[in-house]
Short mmCIF file of C-alpha atoms in Angstrom, two decimals:
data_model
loop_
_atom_site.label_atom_id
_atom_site.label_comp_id
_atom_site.label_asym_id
_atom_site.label_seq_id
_atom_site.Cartn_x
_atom_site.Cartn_y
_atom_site.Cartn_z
CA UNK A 1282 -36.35 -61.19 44.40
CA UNK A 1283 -36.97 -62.94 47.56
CA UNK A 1284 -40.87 -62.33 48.67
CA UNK A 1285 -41.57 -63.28 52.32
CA UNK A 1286 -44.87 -62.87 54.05
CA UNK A 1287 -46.33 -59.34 55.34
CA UNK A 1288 -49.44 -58.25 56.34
CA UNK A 1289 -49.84 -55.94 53.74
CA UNK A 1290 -48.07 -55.31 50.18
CA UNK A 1291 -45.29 -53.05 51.35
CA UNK A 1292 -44.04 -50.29 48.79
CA UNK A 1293 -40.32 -49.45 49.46
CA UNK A 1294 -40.36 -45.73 48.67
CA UNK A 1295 -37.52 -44.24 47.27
CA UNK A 1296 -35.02 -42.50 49.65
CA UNK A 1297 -34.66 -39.18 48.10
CA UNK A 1298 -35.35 -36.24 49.97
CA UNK A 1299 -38.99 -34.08 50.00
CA UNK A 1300 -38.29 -30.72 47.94
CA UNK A 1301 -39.27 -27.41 48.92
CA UNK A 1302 -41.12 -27.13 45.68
CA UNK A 1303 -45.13 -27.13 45.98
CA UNK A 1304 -48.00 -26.04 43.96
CA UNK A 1305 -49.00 -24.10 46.75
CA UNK A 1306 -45.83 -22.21 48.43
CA UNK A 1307 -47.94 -20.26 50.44
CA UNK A 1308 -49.55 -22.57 52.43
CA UNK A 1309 -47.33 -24.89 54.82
CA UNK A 1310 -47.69 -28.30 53.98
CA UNK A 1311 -46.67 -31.20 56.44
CA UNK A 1312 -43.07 -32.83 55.99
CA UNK A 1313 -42.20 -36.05 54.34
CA UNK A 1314 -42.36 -38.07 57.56
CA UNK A 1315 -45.57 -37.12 58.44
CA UNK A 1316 -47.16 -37.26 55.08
CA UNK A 1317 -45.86 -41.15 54.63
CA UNK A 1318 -48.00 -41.83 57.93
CA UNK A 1319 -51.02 -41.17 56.09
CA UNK A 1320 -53.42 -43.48 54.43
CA UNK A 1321 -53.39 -43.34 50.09
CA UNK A 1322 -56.54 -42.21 49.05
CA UNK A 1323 -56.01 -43.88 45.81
CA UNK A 1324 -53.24 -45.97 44.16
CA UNK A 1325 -50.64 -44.48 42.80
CA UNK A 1326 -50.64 -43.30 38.82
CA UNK A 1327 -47.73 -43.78 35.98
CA UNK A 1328 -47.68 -40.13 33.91
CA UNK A 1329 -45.56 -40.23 30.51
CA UNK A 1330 -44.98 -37.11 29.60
CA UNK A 1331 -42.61 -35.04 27.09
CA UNK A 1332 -40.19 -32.82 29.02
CA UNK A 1333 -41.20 -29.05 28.10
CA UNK A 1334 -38.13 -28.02 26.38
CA UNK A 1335 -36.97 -31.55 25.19
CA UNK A 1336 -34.24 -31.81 27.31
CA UNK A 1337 -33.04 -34.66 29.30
CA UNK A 1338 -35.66 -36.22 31.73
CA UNK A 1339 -36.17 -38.45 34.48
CA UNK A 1340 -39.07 -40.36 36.80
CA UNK A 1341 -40.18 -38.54 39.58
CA UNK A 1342 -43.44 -38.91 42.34
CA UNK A 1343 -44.90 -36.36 43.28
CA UNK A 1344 -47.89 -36.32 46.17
CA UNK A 1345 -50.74 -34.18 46.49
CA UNK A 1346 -51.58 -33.48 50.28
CA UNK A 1347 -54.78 -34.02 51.07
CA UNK A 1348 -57.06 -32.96 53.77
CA UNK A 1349 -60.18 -34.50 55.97
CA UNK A 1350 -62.78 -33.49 53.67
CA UNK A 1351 -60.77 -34.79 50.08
CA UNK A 1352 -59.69 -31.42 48.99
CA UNK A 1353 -55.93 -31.13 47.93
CA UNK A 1354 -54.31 -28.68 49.83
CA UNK A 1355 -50.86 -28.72 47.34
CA UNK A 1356 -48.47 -30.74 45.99
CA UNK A 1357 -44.93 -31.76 46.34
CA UNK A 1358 -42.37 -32.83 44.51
CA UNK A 1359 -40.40 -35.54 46.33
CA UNK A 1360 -37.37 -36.33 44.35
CA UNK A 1361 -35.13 -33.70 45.03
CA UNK A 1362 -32.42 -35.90 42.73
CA UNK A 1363 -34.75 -35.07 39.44
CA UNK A 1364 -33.59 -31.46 39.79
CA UNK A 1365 -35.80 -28.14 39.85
CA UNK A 1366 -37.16 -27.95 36.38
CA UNK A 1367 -38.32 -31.68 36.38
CA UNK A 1368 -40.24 -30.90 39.57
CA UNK A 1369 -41.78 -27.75 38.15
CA UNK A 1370 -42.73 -29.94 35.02
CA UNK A 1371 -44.31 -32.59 37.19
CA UNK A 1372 -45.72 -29.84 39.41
CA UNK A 1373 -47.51 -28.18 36.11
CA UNK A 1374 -49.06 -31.10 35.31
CA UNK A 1375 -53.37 -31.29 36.24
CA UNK A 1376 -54.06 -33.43 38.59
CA UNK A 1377 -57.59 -34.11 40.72
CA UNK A 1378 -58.31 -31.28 42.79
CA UNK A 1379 -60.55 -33.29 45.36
CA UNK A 1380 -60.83 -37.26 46.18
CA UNK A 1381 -63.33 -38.99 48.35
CA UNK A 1382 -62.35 -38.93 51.78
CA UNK A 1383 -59.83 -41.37 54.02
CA UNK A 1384 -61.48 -42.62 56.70
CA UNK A 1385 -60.32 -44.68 60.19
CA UNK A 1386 -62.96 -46.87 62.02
CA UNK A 1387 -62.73 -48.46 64.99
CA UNK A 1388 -64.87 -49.88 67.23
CA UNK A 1389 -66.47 -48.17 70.25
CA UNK A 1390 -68.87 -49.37 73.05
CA UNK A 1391 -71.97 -46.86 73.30
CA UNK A 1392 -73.96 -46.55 76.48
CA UNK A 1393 -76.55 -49.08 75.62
CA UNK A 1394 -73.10 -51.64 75.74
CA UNK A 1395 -73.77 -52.07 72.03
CA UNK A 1396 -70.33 -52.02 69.96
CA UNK A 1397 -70.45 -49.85 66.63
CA UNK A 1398 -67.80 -49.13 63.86
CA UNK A 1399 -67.31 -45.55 63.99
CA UNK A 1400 -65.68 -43.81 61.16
CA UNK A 1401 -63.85 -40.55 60.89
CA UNK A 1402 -62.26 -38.50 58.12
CA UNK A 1403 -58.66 -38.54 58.02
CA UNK A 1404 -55.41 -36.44 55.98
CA UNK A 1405 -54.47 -38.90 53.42
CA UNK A 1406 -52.38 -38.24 50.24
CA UNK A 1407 -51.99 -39.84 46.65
CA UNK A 1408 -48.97 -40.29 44.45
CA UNK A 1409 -48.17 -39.61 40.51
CA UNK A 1410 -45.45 -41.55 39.25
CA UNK A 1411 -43.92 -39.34 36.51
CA UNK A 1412 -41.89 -40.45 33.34
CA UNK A 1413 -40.65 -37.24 32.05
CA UNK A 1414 -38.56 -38.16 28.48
CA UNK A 1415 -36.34 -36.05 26.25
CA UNK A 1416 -36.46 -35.93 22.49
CA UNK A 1417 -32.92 -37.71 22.76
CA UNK A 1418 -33.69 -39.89 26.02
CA UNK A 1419 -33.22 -43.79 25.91
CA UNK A 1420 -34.80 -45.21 28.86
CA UNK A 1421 -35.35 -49.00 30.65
CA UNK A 1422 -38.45 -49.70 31.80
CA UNK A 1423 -39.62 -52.07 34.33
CA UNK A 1424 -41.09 -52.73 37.48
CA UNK A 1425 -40.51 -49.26 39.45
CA UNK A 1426 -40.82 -50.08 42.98
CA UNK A 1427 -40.02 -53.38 45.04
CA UNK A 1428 -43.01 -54.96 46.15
CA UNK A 1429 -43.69 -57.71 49.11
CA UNK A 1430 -45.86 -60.31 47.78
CA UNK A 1431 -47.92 -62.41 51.13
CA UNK A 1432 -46.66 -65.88 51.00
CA UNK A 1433 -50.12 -68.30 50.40
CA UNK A 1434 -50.76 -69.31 54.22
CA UNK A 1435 -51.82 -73.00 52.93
CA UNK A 1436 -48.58 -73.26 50.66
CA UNK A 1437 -46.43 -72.15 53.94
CA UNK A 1438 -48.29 -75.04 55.96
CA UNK A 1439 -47.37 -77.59 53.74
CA UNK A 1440 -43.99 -76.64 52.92
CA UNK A 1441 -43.89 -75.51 49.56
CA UNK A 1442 -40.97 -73.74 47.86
CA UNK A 1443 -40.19 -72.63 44.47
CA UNK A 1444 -39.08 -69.76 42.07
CA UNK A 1445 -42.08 -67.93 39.80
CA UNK A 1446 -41.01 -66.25 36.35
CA UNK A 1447 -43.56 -63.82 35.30
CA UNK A 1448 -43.54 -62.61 32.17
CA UNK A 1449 -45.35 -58.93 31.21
CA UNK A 1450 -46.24 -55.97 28.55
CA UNK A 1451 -45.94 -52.53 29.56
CA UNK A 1452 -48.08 -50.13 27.33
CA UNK A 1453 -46.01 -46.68 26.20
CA UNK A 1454 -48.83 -45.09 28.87
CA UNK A 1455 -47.10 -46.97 31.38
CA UNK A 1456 -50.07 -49.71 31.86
CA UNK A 1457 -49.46 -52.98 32.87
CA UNK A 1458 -51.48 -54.82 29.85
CA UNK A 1459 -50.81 -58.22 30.15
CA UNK A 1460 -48.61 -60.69 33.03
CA UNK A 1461 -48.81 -64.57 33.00
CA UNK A 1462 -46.54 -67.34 34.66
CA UNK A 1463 -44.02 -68.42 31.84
CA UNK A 1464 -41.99 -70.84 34.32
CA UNK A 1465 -43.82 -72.35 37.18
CA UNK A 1466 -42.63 -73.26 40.43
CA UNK A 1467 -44.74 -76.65 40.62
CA UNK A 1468 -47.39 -74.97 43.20
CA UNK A 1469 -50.56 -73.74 42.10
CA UNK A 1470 -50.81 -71.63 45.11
CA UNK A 1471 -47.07 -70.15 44.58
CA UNK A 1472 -48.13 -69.28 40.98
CA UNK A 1473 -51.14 -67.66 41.64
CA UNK A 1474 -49.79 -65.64 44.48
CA UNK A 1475 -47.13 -64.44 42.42
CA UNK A 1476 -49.36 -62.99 39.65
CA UNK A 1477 -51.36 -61.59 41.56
CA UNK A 1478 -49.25 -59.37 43.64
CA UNK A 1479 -47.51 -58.55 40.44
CA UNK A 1480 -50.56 -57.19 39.22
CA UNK A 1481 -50.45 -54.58 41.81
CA UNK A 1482 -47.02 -53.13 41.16
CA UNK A 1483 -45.74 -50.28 39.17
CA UNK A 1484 -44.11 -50.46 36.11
CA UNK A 1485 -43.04 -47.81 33.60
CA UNK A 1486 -42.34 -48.37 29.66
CA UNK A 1487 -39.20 -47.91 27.93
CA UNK A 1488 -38.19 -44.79 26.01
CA UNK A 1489 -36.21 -45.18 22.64
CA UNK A 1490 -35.00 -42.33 20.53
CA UNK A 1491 -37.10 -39.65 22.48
CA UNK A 1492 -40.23 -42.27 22.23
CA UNK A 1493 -41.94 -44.20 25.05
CA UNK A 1494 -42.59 -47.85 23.65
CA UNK A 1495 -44.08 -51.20 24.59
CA UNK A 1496 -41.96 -52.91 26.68
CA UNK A 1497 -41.37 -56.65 28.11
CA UNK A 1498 -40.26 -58.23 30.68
CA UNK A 1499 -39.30 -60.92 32.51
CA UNK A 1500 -39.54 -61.29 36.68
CA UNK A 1501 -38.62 -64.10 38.62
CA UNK A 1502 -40.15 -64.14 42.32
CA UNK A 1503 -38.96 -67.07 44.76
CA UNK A 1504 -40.72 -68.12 47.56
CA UNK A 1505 -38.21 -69.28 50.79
CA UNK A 1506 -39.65 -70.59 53.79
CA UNK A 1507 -36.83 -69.80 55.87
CA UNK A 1508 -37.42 -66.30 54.58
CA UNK A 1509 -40.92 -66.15 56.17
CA UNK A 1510 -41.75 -63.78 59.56
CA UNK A 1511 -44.44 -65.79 60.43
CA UNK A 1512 -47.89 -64.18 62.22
CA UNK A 1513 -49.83 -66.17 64.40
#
């Protein structure tokens, strides 16, 4: 997995289709596009769950739409791929009814000439991650979601390279419990970078015989410098 340098951690969402299904049918909710524009108002949560019926499952996200003042206006199911009764399972599920509310600041010049940081509510939305497994299901776990790990600024300036194997434990609850460097790259700074940005992605367990289970792993993340879009 080649990591180059963003501003941000960048989350590659998956590029399935938003379903018509909602907790809310009766009230119009805004469309995928317009939803992904939106700030998270937390980070997204791994769900293991039992399928209803115990039939074959699947992983699925589902959002809840939320609006200025924190209150979730409904839910969607975003994997259209999952099929309808996995998104009515993942719908059913509680979830919080109200977070604290996104905000944008920017500064503004009052008429004094004094610049302030002025703050205002926004829509934001947050994400469920859902493991949904079958009393027959055998499933591999793993890390969920391709991440973009920031390339250390002082490594980039003095040229250093190298490959990073990480090595985790992924509770049957779908927590990351444990990460650590098993092969280093011979930079400090490369190593540490590594694990942390690991440490922010999502990983789900493994399912065996209709049972989620520990699971471990091994990730190997190479820094490039020719893979770098450098920011001045």
């Amino acid at each position: 997995m080649n990591m180059f340098k963003p501003s941000v951690l960048t989350l590659l969402m998956l590029s399935t289709p938003l379903t018509a299904g909602s907790t809310m049918p009766d009230k119009k909710l805004p469309p995928v596009e317009k939803i992904l524009k939106r700030p998270q108002a937390a980070n997204p949560q791994v769900v293991v769950v039992p399928t209803p019926d115990g039939r074959k499952g699947g992983v699925l996200s589902v959002w809840s739409v939320i609006n200025k003042k924190g209150r979730v206006d409904g839910a969607v199911c975003r994997d259209k791929s999952a099929g309808t009764a996995l998104c009515k399972a993942a719908l059913a599920q509680k979830r919080p009814k109200r977070y604290k509310p996104a905000q944008t600041c920017s500064d503004q010049t009052d008429a004094n000439g004094e610049v302030r940081s002025v703050c205002q509510n926004v829509p934001s939305y947050a994400e469920h991650i859902y493991l949904l497994y079958g009393e027959n299901d055998n499933y591999e776990g793993g890390l969920y979601r391709r991440m973009t790990i920031p390339y250390p600024p002082a490594a980039w300036e003095n040229g250093y390279e190298g490959e990073v194997i990480l090595g985790g434990v992924v509770s049957p609850e779908g927590k990351l419990e444990s990460i650590k460097v098993i092969k280093r790259s011979g930079s400090n700074m490369l190593d540490n970078a590594a694990r942390k940005g690991a440490m922010g992605g999502i990983f789900l367990p493994n399912v065996k015989d209709g049972k989620p289970v520990w699971m471990k792993f091994r990730m190997p993340i190479t820094f490039h410098l020719q893979d770098l879009d450098v920011q001045n």
